[in-house]
Coordinates of C-alpha atoms and ligand atoms in Angstrom, one line a residue:
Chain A
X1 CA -107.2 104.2 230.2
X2 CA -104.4 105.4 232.7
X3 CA -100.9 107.1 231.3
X4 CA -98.9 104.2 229.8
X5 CA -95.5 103.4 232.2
X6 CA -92.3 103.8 230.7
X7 CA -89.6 101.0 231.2
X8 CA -86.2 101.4 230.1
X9 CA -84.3 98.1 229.8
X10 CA -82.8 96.1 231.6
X11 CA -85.9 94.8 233.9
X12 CA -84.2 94.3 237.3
X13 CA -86.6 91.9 240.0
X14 CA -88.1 95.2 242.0
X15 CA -89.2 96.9 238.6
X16 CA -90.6 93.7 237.3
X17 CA -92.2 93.6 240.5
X18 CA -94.0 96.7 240.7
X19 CA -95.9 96.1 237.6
X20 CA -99.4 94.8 237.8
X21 CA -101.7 93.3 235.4
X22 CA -103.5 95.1 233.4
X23 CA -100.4 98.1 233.5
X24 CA -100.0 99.5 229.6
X25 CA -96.3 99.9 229.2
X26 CA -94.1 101.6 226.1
X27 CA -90.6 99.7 226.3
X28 CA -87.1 101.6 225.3
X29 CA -83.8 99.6 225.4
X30 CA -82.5 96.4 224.0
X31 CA -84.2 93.4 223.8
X32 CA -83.8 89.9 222.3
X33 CA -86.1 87.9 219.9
X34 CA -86.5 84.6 219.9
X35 CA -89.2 81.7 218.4
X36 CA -89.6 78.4 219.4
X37 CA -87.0 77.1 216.9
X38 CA -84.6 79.5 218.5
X39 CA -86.0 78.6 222.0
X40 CA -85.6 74.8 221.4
X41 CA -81.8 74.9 220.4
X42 CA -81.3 77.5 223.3
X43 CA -82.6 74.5 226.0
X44 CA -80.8 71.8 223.9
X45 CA -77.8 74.0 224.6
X46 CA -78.3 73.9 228.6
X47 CA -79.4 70.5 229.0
X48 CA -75.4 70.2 227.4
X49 CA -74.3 72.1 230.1
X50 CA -73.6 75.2 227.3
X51 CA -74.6 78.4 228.1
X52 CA -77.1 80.6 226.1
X53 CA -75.8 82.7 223.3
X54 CA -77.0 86.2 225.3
X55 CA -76.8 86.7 228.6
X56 CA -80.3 87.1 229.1
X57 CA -80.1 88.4 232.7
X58 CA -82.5 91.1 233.4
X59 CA -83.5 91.3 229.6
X60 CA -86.9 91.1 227.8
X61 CA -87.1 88.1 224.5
X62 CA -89.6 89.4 222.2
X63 CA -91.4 86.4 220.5
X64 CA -91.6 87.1 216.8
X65 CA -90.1 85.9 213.6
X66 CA -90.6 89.3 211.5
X67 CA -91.2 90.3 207.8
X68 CA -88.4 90.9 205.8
X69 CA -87.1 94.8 205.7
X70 CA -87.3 96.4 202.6
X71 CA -84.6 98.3 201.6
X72 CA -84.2 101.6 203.8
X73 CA -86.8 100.1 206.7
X74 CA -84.4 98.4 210.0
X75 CA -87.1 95.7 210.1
X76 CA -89.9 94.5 208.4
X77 CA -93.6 94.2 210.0
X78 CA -93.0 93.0 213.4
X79 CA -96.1 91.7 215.7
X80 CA -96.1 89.1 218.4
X81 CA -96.2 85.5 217.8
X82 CA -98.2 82.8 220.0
X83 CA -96.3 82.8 223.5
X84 CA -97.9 78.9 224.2
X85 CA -95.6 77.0 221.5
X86 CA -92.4 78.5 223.7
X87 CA -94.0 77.5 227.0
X88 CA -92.2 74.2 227.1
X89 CA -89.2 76.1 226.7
X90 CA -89.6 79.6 229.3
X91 CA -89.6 78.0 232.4
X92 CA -85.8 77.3 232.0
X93 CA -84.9 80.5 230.4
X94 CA -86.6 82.2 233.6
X95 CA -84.4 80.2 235.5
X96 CA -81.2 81.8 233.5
X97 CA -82.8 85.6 234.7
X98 CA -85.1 86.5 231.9
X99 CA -87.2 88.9 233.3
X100 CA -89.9 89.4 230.6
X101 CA -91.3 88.3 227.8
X102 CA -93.5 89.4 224.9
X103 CA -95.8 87.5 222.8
X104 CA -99.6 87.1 222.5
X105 CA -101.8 84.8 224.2
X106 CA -102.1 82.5 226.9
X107 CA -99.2 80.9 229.3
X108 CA -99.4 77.8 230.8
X109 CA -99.6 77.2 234.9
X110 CA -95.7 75.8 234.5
X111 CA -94.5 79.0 233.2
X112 CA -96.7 81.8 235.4
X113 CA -95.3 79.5 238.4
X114 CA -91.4 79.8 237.3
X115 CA -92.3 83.4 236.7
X116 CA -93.9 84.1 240.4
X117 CA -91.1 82.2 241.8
X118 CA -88.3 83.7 239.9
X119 CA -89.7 87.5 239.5
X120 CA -90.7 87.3 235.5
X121 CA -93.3 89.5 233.7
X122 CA -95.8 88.5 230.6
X123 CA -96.4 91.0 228.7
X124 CA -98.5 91.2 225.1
X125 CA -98.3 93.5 222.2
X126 CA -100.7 93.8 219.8
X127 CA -101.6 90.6 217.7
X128 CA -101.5 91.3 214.1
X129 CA -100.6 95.0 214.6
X130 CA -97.1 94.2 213.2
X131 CA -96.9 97.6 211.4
X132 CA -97.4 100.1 213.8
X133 CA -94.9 98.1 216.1
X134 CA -92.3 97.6 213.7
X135 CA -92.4 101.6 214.1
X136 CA -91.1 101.6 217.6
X137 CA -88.4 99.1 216.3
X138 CA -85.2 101.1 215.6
X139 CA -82.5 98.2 214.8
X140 CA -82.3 94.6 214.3
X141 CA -78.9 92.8 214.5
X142 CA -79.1 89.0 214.3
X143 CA -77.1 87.0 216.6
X144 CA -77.0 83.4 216.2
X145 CA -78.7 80.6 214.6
X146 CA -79.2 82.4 211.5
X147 CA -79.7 79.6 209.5
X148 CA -83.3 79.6 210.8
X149 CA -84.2 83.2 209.0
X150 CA -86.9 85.3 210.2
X151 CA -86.9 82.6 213.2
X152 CA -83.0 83.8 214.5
X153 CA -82.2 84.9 217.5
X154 CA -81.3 88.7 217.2
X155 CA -81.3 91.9 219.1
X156 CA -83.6 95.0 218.8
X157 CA -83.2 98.2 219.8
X158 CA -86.7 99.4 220.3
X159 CA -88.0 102.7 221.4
X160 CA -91.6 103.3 223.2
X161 CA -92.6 99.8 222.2
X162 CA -96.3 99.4 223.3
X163 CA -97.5 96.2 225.3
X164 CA -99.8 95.5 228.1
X165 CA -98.7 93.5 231.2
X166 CA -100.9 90.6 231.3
X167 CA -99.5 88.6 233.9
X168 CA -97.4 89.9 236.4
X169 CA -94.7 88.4 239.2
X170 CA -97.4 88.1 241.0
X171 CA -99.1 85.6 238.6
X172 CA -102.0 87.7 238.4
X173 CA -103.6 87.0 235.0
X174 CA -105.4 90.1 233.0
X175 CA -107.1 87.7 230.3
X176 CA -109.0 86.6 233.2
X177 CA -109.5 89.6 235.0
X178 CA -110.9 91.5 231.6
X179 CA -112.6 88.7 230.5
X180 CA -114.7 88.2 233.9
X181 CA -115.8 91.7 233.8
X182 CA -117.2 91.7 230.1
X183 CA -119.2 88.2 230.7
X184 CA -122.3 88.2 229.8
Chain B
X1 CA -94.4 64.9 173.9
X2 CA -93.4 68.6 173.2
X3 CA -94.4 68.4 169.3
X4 CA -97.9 66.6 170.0
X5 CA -98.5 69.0 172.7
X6 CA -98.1 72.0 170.6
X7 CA -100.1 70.2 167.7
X8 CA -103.0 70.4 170.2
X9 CA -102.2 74.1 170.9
X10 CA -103.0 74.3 167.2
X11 CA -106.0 72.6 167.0
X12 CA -107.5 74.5 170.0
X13 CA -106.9 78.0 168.7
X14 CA -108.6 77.0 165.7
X15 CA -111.9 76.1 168.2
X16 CA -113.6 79.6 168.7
X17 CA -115.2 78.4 172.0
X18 CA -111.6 78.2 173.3
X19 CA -110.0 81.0 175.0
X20 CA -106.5 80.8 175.4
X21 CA -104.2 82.0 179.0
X22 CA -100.8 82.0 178.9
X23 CA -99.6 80.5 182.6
X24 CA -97.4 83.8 183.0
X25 CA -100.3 86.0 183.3
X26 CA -101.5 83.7 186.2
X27 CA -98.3 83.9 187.9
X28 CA -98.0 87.5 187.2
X29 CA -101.2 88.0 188.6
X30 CA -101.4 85.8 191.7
X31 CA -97.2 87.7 192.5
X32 CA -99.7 91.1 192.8
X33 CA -102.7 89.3 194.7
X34 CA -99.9 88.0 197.2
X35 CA -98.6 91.7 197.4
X36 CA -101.9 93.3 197.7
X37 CA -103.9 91.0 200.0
X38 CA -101.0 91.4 202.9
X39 CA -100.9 95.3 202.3
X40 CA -104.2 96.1 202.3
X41 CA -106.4 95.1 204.5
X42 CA -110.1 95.0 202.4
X43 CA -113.3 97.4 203.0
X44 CA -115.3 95.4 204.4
X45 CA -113.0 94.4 207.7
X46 CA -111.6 97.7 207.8
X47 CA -115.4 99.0 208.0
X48 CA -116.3 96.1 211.1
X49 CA -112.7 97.3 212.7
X50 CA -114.3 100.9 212.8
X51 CA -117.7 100.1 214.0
X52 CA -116.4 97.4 216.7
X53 CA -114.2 100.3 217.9
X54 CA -117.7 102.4 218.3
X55 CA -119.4 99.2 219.9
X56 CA -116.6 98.3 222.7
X57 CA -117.3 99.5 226.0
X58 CA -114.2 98.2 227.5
X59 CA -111.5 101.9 227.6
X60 CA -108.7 99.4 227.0
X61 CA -110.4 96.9 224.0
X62 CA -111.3 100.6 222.7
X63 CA -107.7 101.4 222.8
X64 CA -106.7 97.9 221.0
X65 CA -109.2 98.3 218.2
X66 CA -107.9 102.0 217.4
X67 CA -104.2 100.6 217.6
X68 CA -105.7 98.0 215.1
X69 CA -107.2 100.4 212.8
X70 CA -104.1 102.1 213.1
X71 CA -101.7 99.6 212.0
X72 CA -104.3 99.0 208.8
X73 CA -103.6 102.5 207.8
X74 CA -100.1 102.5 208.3
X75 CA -99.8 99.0 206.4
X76 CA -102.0 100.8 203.6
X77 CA -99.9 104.1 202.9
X78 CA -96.6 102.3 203.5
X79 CA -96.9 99.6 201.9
X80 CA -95.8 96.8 203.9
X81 CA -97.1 94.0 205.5
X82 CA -100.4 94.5 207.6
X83 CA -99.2 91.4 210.1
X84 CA -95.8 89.8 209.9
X85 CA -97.4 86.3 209.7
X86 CA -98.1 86.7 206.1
X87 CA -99.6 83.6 206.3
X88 CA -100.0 80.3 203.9
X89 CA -101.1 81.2 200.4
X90 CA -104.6 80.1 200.4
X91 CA -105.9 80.3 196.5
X92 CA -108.9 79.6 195.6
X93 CA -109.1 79.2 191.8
X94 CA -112.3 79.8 189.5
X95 CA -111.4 78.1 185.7
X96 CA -114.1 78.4 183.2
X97 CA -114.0 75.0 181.0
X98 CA -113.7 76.9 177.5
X99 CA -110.4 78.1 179.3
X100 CA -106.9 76.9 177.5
X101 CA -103.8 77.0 179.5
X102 CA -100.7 77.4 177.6
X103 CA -97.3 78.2 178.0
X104 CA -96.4 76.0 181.1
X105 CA -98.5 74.1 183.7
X106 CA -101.4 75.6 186.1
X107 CA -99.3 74.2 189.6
X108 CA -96.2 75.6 188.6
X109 CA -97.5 78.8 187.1
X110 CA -99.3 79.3 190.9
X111 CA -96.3 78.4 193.2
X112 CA -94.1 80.5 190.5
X113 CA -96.8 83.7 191.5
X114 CA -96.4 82.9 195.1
X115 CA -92.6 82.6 195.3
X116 CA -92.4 86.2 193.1
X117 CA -94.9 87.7 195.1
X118 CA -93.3 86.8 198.5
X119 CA -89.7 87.7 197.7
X120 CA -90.4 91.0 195.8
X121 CA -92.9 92.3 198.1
X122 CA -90.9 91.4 201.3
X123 CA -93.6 89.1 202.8
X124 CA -92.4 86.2 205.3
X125 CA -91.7 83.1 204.0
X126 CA -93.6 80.8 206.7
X127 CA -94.2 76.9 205.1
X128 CA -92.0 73.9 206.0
X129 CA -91.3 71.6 203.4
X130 CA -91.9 68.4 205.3
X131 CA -94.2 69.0 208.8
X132 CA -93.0 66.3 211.5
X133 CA -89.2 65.5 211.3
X134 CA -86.9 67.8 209.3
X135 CA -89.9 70.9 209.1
X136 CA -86.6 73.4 206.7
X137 CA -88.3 76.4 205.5
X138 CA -89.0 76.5 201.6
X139 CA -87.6 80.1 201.4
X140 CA -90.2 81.4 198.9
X141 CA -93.5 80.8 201.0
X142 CA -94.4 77.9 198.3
X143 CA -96.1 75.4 198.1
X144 CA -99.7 77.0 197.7
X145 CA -102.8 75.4 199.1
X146 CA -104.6 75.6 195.8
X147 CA -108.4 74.8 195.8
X148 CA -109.6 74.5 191.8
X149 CA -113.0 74.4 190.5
X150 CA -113.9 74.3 187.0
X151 CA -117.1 76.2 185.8
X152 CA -118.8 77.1 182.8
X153 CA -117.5 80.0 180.9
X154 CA -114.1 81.3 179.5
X155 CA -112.6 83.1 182.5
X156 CA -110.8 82.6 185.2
X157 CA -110.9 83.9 188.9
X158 CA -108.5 83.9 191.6
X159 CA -108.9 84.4 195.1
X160 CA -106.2 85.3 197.1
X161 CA -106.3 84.5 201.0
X162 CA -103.2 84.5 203.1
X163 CA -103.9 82.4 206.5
X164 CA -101.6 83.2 209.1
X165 CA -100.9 80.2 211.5
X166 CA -101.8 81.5 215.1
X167 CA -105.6 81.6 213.7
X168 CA -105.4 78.5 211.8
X169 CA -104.0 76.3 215.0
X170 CA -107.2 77.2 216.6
X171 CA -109.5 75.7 214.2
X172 CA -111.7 72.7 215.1
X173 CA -113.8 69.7 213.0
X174 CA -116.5 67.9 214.6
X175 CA -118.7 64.9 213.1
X176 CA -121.5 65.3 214.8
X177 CA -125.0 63.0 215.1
X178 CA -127.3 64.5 213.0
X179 CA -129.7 64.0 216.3
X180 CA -127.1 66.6 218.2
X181 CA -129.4 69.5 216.5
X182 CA -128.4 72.9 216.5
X183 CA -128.2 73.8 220.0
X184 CA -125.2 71.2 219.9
X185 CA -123.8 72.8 217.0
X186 CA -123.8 75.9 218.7
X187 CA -121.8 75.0 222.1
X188 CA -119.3 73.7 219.9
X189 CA -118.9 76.8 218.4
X190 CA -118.9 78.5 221.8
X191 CA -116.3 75.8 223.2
X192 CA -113.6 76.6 220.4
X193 CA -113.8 80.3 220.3
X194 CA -113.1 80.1 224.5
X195 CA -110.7 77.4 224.1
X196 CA -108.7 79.5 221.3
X197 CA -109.5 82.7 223.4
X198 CA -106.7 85.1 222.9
X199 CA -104.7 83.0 220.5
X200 CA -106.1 84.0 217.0
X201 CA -105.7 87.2 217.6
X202 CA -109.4 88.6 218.2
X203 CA -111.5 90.5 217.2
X204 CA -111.7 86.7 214.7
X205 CA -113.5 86.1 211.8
X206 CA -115.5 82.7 212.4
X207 CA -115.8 80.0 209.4
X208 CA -118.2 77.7 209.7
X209 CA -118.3 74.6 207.5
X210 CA -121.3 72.5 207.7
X211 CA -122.2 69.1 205.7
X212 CA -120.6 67.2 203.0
X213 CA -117.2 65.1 204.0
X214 CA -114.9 65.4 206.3
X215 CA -112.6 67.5 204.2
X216 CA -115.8 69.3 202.5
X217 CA -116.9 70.6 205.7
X218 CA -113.5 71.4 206.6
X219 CA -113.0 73.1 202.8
X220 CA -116.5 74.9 203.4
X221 CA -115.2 76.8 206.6
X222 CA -112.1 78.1 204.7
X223 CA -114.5 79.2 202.3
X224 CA -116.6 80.7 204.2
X225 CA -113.7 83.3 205.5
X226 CA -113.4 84.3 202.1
X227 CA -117.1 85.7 202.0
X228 CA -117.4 89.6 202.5
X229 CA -118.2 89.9 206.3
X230 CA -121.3 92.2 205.2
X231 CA -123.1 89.6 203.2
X232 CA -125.1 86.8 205.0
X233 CA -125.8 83.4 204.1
X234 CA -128.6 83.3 201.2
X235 CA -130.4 80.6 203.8
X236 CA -132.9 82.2 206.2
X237 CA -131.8 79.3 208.5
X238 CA -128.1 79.9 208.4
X239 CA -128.1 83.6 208.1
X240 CA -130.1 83.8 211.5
X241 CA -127.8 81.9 212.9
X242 CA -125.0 83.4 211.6
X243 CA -126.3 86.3 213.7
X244 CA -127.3 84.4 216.9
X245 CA -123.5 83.0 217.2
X246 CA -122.1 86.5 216.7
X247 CA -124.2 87.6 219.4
X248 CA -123.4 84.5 221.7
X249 CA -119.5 84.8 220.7
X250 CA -119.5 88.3 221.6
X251 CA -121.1 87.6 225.2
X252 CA -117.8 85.8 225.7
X253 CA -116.5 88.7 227.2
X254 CA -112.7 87.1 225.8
X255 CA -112.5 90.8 223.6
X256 CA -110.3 92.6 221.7
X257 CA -107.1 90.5 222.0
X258 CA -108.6 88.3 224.5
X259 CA -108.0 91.2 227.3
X260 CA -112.1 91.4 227.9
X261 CA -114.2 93.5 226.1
X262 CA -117.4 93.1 223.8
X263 CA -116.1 92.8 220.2
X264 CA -114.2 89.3 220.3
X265 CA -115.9 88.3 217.0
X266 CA -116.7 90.8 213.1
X267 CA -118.4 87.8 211.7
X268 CA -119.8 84.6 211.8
X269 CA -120.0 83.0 208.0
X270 CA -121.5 79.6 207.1
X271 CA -121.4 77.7 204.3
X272 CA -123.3 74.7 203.9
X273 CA -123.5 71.5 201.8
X274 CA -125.8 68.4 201.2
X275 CA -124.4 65.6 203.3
X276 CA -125.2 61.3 203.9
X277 CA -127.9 60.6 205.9
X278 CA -126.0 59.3 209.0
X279 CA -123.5 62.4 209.1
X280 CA -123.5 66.7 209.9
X281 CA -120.0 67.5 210.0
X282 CA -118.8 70.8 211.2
X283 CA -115.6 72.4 211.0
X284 CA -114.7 76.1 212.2
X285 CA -111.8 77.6 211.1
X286 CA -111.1 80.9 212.1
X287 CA -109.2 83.8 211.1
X288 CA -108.1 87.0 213.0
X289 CA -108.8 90.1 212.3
X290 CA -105.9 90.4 209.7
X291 CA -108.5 88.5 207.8
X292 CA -107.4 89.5 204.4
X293 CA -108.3 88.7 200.5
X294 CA -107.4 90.3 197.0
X295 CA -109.3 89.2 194.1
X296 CA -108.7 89.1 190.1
X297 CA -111.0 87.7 187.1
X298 CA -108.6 86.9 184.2
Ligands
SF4_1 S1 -103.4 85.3 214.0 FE1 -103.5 86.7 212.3 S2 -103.1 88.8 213.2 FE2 -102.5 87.2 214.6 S3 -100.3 86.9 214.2 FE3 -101.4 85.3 213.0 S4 -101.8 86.3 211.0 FE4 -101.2 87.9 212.4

């Protein structure tokens, strides 16, 4: 395993672009969370020619809906959700300058093409891992839809935040790449 | 209605071959099954963690499992959730027939358990009240998908099993011809796990229902999750193929978090039942590796 790469937020296009598939990364900055609840009013929102709550230009949305802090904590356990239920959504938040996302498992073709054509990286953390993440979380501020609870749309600060590119701007796809080699 | 019940009360505690349980000590106890099955992850998957982490030959799938490992430990000494998905409440509930509930009814005295467990031990609150149009959260993780049996004796046991939702959208149910055979049985076994791939969160925890109904078969496989991962089926049939589709599953090369590697499954359990003639369902539902339980005899 090579040295993990250190990003620190925002994501312009020629960062985004140098990372490959397959690249272990630890994240420090700000980014945004976001479900498919969250995602679906967010596209309802453009399609009314409103624009999103964040700026999301150059910024990372972190797909989780976490545990509930306990008292002292800034967040509760905090691993990856399924990426595919916010497909139908991500192509048009690409299109608004998202430059990453976080999540676990697989994209579809509609997504990896918005992300070649628009710069975007895939990253995934840990499935299930949720309390060794929510380590490398260090605030959690929520900023709209709140009504929706652990589903909001809020902001993390998050420091050394471990993930794994697993399909780059590129649309190279690590779940393949891996996969292939360990066939038997 | 109030007066007659308690008459009945009465007479029962006058039966010796009665044992009465007040429906507090079942919410009481299924509030700490909630708690403890999210925070600590049991021995026997913590044990197939470690010894996957020996058997992976891919550096990064290594790396994934030890992160894994990791994040059960740190759940364990601080107490909080092992996964944020904290998953449907799952019970499966022993009741011995010389068993007397009083004090309130069994439903309630569950879903009361589950909503104390969830809010006092900070778990996520993850169930819709209605699935298709309005899908507004509950707020108190309730209600439970509660399984009853009733069996001889005078206790009662309760199995805790939290089932997150990434795992659970992967399951599959298949009626099969019972001329399809085994070797049919086994491709769709081998179909689903590739199809779900990286979804459920692997290394997964593979349920197999076979037989029965429909809804046994799809019961069975739920079931079958709840079986330690060390014990095999009592079958010489089953268990070997419980071994041969572990074996084939882990060929897959899909891996620790679907990233390649060699340890995409722990365990393959099946649980089988007598079925009609003209029918072998099978249903696999499988879990991830936050495969969790917590169990209590009352
Ligand atoms: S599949 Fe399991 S480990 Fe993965 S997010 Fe869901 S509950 Fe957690």
């Amino acid at each position: 395993m090579s040295e993990p790469i250190r990003i620190t937020l925002p994501l312009t296009e020629e960062k985004a672009r140098s990372l490959q598939a397959g690249d272990s990364v630890l994240i420090s900055g700000v980014i945004y969370t976001g479900r498919d609840a969250a995602h679906k009013r967010m596209v309802e929102g453009l399609d009314r020619g409103e624009t999103l709550p964040t700026d999301l230009t150059d910024q990372i949305i972190y797909y989780v809906g976490p545990a509930p802090a306990k008292p002292g904590q800034p967040i509760g356990s905090a691993g990856p959700t399924t990426s595919g239920r916010m497909d139908a959504y991500a192509p048009k938040i690409i299109e608004q300058g998202l430059r990453g996302m976080i999540g676990k498992g697989y994209r579809s073709a509609e997504v990896v093409e918005a992300m070649k054509k628009h710069g975007a990286v895939y990253f995934v953390a840990i499935g299930g891992a949720a309390a060794l993440i929510a380590k490398s979380i260090k605030s959690y501020e929520v900023l709209a839809y709140e009504d929706l609870g652990s589903e909001a749309h809020a902001r993390l600060i998050v420091e050394d935040f471990p993930a794994i590119v697993a399909i780059d701007s590129e649309g190279r796809n690590f779940y393949e790449v891996g996969q292939q080699q360990y066939k038997r | 209605m109030v007066e007659s019940s308690r008459a009945l009360v009465g007479k029962l505690k006058g039966d010796k071959t009665m044992r009465t349980i007040e429906a507090v000590q079942i919410t009481e106890a299924i509030a700490k099954l909630a708690v403890d099955a999210n925070y600590y992850l049991t021995s026997d998957v913590f044990d197939a963690l470690v010894s996957g982490q020996e058997k992976e030959e891919s550096p990064l799938g290594k790396d994934i499992l030890g992160q894994i490992i990791k994040n059960a430990c740190i759940a364990r000494d601080e107490e909080r959730p092992i996964c944020q998905d904290t998953g449907m409440s799952v019970i499966f509930m022993e009741i011995g027939q010389d068993v007397h509930i009083i004090g309130g009814n069994l439903e309630d005295a569950v879903n009361a358990g589950v909503a104390k467990g969830y809010t006092e031990g900070y778990l996520r609150k993850s169930i819709v009240g209605e699935p298709m149009f309005d899908r507004v959260n509950t707020k108190n993780n309730t209600p439970a998908m509660l399984h009853v049996s009733i069996v001889p004796g005078d206790k009662i046991k309760i199995v805790f099993a939290p089932k997150g939702g990434g795992s659970e959208n992967m399951s599959t149910l298949k009626m099969f011809k019972p001329s399809d055979g085994v070797e049919a049985v086994k491709k769709f076994v081998l179909d689903t796990i590739t199809a779900a791939g990286s979804n459920p969160c692997p290394p997964i925890v593979i349920g197999i229902g076979v037989g029965g109904t429909m809804e046994k078969a799809a019961f069975l496989s739920k079931k079958a999750l709840a079986r330690p991962l060390t014990v095999r089926n009592s079958h010489p049939d089953y268990a070997a193929l419980e071994q041969e589709l572990l074996v084939l599953v882990n060929n897959s090369g899909i891996g620790p978090q679907g990233l390649g590697g060699r340890v995409t499954a722990l365990a393959v359990n099946i649980e089988y039942y007598p079925t009609h003639i003209a029918c072998m369902p099978v249903a696999i539902n499988i879990n991830c590796h936050a495969t969790r339980h917590a169990e209590i005899e009352l």
